[in-house]
mmCIF file of N, CA and C in Angstrom:
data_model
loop_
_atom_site.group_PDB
_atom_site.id
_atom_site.type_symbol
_atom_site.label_atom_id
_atom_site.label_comp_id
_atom_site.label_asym_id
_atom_site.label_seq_id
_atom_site.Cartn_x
_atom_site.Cartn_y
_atom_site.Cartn_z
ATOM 1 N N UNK G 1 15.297 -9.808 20.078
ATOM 2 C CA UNK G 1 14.842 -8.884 19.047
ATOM 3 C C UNK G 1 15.196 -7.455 19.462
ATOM 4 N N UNK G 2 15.837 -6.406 18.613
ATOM 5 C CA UNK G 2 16.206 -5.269 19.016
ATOM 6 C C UNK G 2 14.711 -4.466 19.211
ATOM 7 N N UNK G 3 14.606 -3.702 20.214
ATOM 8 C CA UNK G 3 13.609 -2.607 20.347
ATOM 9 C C UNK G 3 13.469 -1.285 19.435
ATOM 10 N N UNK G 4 12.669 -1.383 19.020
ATOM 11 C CA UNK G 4 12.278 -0.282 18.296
ATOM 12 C C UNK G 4 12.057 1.142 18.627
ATOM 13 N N UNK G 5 12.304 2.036 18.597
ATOM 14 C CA UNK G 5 11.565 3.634 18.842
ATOM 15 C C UNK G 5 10.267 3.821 17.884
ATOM 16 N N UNK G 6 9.479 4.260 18.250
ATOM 17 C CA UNK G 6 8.306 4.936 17.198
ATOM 18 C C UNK G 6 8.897 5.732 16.833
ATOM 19 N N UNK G 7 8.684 6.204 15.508
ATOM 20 C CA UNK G 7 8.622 7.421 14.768
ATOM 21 C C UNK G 7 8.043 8.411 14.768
ATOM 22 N N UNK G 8 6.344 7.767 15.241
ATOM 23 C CA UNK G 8 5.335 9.006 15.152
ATOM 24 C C UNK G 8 4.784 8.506 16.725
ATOM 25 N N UNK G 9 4.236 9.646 16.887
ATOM 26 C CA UNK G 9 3.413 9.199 18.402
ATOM 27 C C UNK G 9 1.986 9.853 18.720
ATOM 28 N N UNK G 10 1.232 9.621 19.696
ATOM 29 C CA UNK G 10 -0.358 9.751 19.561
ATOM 30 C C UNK G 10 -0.509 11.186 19.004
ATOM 31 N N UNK G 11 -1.089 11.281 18.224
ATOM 32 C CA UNK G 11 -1.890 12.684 17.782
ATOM 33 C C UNK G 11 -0.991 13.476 16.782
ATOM 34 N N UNK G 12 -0.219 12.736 16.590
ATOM 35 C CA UNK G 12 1.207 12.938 14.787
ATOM 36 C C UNK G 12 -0.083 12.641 13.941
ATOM 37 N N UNK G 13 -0.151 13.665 12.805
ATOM 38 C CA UNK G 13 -1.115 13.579 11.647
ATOM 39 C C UNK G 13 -0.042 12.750 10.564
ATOM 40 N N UNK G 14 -0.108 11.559 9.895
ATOM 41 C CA UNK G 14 0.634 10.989 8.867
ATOM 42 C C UNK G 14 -0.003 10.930 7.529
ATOM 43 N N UNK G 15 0.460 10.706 6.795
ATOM 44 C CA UNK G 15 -0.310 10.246 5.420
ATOM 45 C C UNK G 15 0.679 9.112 4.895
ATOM 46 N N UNK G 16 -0.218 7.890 3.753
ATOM 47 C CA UNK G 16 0.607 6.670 3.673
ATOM 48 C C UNK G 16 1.533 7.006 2.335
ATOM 49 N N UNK G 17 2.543 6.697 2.052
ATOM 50 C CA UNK G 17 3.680 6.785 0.995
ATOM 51 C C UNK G 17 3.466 6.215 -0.461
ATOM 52 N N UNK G 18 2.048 5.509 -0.059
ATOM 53 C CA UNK G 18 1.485 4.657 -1.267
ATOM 54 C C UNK G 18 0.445 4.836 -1.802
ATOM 55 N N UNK G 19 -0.821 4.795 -0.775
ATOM 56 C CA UNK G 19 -1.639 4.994 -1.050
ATOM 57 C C UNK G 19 -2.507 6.422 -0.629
ATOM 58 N N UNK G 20 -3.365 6.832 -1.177
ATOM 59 C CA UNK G 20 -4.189 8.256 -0.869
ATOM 60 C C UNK G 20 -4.779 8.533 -0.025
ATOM 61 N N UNK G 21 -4.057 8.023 1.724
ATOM 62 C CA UNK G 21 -4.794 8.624 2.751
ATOM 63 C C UNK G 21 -3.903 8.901 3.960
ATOM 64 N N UNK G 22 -4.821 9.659 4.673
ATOM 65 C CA UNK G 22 -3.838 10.527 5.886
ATOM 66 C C UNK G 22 -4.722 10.320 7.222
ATOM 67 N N UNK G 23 -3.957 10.635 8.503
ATOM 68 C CA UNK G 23 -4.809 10.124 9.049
ATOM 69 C C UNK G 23 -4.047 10.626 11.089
ATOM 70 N N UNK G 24 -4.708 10.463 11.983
ATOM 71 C CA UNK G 24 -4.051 10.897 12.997
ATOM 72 C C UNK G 24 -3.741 9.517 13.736
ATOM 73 N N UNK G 25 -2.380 9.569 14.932
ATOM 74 C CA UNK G 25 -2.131 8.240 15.422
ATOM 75 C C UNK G 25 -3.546 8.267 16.725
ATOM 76 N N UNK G 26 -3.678 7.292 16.739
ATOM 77 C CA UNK G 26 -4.050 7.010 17.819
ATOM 78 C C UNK G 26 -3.992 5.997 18.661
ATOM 79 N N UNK G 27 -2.806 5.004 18.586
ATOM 80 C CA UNK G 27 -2.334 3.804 19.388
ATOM 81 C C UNK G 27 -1.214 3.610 18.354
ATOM 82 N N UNK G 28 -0.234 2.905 18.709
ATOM 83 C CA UNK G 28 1.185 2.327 18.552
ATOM 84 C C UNK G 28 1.293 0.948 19.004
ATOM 85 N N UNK G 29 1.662 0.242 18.047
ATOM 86 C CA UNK G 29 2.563 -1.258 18.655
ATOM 87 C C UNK G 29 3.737 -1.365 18.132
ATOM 88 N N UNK G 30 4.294 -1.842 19.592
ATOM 89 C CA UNK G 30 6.009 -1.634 18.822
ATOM 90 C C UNK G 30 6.326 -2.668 17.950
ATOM 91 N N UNK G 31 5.556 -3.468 17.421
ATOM 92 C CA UNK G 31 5.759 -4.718 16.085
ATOM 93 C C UNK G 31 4.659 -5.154 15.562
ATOM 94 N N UNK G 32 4.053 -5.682 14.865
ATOM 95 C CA UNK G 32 3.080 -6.450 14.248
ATOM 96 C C UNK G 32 2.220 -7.024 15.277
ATOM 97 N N UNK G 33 0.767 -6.126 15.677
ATOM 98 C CA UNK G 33 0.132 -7.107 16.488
ATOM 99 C C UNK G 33 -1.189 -7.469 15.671
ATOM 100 N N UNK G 34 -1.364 -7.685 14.381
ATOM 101 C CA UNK G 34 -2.518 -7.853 14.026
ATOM 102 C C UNK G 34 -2.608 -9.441 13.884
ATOM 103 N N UNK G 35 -3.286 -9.651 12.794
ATOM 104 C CA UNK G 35 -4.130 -11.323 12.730
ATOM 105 C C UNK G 35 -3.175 -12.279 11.386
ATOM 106 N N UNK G 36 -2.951 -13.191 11.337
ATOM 107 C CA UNK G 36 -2.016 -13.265 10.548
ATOM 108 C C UNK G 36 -3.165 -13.598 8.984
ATOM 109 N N UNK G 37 -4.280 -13.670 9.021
ATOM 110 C CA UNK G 37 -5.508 -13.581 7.713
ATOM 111 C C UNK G 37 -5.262 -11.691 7.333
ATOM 112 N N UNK G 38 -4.816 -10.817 8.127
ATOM 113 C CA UNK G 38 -4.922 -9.957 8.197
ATOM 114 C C UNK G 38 -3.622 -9.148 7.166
ATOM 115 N N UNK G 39 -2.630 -9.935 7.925
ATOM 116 C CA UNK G 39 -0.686 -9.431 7.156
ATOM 117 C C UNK G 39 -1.228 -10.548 6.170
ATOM 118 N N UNK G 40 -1.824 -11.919 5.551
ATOM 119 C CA UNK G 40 -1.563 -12.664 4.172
ATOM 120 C C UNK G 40 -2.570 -11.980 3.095
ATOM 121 N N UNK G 41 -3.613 -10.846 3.456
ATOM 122 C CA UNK G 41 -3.945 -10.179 2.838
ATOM 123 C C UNK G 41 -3.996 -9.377 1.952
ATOM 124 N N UNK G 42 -2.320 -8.997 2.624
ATOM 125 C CA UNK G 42 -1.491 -7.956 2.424
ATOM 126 C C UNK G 42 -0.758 -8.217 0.615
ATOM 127 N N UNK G 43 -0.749 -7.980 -0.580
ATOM 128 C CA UNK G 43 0.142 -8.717 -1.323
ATOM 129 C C UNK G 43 1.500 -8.596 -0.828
ATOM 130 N N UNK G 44 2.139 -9.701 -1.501
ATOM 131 C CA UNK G 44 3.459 -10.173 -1.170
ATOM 132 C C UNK G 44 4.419 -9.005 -1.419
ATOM 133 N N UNK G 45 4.498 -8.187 -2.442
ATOM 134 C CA UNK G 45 5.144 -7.332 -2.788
ATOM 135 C C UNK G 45 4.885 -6.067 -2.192
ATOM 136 N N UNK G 46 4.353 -6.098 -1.421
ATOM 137 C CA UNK G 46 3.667 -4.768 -0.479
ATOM 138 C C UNK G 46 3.559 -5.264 1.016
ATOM 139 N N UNK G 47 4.080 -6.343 1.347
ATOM 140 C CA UNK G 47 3.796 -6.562 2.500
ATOM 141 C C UNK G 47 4.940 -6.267 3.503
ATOM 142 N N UNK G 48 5.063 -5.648 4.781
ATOM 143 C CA UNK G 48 6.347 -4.579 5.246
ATOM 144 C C UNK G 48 6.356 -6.086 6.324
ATOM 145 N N UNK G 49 7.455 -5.533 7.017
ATOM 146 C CA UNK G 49 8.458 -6.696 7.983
ATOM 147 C C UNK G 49 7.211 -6.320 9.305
ATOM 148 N N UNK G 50 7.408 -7.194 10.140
ATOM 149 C CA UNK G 50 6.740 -7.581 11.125
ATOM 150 C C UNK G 50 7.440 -6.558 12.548
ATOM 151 N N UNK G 51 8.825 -6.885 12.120
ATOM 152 C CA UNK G 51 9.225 -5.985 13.229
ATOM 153 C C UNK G 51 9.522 -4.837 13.218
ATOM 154 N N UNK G 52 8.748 -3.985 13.565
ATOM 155 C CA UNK G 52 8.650 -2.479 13.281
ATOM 156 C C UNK G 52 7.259 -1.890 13.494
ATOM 157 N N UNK G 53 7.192 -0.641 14.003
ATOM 158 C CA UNK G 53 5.921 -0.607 14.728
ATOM 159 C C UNK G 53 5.013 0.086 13.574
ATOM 160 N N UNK G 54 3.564 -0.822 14.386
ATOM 161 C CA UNK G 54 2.560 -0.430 13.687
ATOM 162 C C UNK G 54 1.755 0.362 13.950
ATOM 163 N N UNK G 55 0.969 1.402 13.357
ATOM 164 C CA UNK G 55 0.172 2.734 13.813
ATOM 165 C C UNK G 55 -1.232 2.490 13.714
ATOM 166 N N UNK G 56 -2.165 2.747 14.600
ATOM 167 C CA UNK G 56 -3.572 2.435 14.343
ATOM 168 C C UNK G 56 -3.696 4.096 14.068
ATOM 169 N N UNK G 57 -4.797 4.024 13.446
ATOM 170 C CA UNK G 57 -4.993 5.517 12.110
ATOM 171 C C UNK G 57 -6.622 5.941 12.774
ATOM 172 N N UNK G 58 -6.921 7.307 12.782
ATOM 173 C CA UNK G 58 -8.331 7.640 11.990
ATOM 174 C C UNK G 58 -7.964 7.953 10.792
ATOM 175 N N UNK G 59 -8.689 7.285 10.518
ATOM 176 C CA UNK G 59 -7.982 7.771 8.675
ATOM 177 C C UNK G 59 -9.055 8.373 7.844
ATOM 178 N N UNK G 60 -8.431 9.201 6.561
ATOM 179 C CA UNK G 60 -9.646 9.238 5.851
ATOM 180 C C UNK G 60 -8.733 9.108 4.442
ATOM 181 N N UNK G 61 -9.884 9.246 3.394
ATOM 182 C CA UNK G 61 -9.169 9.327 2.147
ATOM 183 C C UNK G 61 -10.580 10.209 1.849
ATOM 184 N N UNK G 62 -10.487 10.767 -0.020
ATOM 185 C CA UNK G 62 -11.325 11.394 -0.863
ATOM 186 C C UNK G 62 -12.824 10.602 -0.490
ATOM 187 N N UNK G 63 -12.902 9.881 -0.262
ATOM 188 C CA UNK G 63 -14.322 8.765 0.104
ATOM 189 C C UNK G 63 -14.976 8.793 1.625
ATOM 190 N N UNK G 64 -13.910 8.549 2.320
ATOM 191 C CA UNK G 64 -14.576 7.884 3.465
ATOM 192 C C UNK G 64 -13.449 8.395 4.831
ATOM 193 N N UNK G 65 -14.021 7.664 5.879
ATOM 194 C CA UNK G 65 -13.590 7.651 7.224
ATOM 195 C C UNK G 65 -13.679 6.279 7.270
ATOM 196 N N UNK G 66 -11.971 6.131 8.240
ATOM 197 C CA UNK G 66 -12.435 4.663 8.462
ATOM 198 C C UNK G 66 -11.053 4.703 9.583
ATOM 199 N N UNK G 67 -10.666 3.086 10.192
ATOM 200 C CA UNK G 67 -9.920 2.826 10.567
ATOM 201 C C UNK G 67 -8.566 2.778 10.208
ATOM 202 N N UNK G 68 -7.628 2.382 10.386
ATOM 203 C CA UNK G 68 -6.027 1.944 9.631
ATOM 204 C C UNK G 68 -5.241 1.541 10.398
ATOM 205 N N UNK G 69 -4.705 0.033 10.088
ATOM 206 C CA UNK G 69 -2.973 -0.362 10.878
ATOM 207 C C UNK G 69 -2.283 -0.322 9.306
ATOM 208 N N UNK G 70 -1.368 0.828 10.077
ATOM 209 C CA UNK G 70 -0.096 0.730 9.193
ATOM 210 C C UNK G 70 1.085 0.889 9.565
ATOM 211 N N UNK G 71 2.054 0.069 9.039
ATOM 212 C CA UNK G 71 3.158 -0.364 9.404
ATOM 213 C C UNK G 71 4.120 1.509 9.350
ATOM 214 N N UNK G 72 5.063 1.827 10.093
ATOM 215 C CA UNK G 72 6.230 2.444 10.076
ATOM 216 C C UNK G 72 6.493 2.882 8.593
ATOM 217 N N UNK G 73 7.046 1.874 7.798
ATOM 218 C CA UNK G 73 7.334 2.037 6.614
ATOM 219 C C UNK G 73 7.036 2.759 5.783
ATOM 220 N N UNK G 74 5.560 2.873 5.647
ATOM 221 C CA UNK G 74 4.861 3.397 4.849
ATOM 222 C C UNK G 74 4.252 4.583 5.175
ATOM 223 N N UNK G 75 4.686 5.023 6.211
ATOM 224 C CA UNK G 75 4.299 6.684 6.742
ATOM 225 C C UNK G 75 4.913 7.586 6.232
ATOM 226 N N UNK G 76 4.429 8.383 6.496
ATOM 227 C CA UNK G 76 5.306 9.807 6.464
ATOM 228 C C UNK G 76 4.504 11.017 7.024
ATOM 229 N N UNK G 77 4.850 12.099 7.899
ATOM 230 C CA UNK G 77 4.501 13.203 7.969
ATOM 231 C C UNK G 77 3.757 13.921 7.061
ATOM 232 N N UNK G 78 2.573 14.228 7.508
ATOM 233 C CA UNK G 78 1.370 15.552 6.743
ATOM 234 C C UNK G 78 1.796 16.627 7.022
ATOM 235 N N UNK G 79 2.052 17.109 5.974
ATOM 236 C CA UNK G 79 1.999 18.577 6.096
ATOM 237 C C UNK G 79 1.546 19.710 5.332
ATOM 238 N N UNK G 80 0.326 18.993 5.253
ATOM 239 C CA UNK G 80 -0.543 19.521 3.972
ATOM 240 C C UNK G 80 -1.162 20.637 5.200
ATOM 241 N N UNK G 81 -1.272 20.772 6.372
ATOM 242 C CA UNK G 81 -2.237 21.768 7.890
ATOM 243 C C UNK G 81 -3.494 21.396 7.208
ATOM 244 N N UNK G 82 -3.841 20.805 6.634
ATOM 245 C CA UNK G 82 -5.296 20.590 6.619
ATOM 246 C C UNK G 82 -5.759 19.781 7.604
ATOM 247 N N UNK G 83 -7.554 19.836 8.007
ATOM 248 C CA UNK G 83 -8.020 19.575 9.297
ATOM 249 C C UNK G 83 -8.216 18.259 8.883
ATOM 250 N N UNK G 84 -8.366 17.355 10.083
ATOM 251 C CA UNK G 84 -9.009 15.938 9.599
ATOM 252 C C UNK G 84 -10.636 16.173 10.279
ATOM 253 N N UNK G 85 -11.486 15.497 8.849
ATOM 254 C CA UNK G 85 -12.921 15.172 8.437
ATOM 255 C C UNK G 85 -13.590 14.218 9.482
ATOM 256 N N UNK G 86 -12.752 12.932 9.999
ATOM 257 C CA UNK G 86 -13.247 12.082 10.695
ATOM 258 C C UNK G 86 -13.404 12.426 11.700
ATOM 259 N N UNK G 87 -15.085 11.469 12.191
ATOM 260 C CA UNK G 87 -15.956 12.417 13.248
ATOM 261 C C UNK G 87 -15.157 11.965 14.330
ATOM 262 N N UNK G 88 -14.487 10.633 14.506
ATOM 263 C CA UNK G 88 -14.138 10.516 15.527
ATOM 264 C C UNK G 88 -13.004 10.878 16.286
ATOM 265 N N UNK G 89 -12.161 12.169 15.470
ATOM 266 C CA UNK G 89 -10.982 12.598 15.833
ATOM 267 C C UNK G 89 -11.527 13.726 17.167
ATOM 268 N N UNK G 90 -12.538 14.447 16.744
ATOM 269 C CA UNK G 90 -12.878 15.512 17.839
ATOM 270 C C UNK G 90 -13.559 14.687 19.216
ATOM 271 N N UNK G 91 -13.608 13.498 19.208
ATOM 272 C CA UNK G 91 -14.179 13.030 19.979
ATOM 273 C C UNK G 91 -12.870 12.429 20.898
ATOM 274 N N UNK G 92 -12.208 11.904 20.367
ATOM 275 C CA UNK G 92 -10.608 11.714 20.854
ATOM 276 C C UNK G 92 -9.588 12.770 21.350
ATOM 277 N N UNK G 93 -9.544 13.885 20.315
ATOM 278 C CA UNK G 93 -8.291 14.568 20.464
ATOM 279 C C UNK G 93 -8.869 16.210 20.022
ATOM 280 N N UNK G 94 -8.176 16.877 20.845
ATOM 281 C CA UNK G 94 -8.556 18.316 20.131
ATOM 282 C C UNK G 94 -7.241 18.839 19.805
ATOM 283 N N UNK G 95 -7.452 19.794 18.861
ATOM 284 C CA UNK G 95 -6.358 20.555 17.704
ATOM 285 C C UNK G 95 -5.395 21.080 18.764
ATOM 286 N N UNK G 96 -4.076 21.011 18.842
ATOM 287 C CA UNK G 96 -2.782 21.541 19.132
ATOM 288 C C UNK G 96 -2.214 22.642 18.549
ATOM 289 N N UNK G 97 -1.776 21.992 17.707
ATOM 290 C CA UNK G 97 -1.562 23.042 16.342
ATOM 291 C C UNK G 97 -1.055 22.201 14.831
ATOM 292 N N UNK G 98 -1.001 23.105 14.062
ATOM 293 C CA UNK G 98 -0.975 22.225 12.880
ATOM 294 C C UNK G 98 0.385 21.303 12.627
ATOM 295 N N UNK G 99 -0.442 20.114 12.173
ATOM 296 C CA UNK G 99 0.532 18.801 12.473
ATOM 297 C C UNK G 99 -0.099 17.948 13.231
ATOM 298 N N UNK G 100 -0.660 18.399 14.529
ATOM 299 C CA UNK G 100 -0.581 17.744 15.631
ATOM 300 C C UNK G 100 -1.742 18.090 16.255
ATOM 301 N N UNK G 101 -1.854 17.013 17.219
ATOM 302 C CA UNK G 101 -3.889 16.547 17.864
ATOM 303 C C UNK G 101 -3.058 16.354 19.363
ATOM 304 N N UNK G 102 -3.589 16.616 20.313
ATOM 305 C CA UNK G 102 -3.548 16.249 21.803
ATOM 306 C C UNK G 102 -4.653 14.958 21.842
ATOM 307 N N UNK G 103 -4.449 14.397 22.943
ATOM 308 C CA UNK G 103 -5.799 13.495 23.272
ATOM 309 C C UNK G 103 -6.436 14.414 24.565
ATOM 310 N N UNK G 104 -8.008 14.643 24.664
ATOM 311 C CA UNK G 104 -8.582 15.258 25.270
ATOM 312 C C UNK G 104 -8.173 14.824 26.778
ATOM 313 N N UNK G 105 -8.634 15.434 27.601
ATOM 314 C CA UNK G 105 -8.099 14.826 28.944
ATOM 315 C C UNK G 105 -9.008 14.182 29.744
ATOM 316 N N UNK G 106 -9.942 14.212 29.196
ATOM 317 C CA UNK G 106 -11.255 13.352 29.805
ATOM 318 C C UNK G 106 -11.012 11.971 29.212
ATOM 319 N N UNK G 107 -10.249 11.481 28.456
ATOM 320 C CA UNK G 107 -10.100 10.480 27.847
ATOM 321 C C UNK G 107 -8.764 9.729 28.326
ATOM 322 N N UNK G 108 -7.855 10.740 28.807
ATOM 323 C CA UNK G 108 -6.176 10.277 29.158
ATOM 324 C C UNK G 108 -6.708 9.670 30.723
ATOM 325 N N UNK G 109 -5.534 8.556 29.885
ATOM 326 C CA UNK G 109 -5.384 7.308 31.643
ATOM 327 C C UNK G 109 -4.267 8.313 32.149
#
């Protein structure tokens, strides 16, 4: 299987290409590591290739805070500089500059 590069990497702010939310990285897999109840969930016509890396999210949308794996595909760069809402980003990462989150260093292996 050819190796992949990430696109985005820890503390890249993204938003999804589809749907109405944005969100900071905070882990990378370089292919599909979720549950396969998880990708048949997915509809068929929306469901992205396996090989290609997937982004775990704080995410938010107009509603809520929550989690997110999303595939490569469906990313794209924020560049709205607006702050992210979710509590658990300041607890992870503090502001860089706009775009972009560091991970705190009390937290880095």
């Amino acid at each position: 299987m050819k190796q992949r590069i990430a696109k985005f990497g820890i503390g890249d702010i993204v938003r999804h290409k589809i749907f109405p939310f944005r969100g900071v990285v905070f882990d990378v897999d370089p292919e599909f590591a979720n549950t396969e109840e998880w990708w048949n969930a997915i509809p068929a016509e929306l469901r992205p290739s396996k090989d290609q890396p997937f982004y775990h999210l704080l995410a938010e949308n107009a509603e809520t805070e929550y989690v997110a794996y999303v595939s490569e595909q469906n990313l794209e760069t924020d560049e709205s500089g607006e702050p992210l809402r979710n509590p658990h980003v300041a607890q992870i990462f503090e502001q860089e500059n706009a775009g972009h989150y560091k991970p705190r260093m009390n937290l880095a292996h």
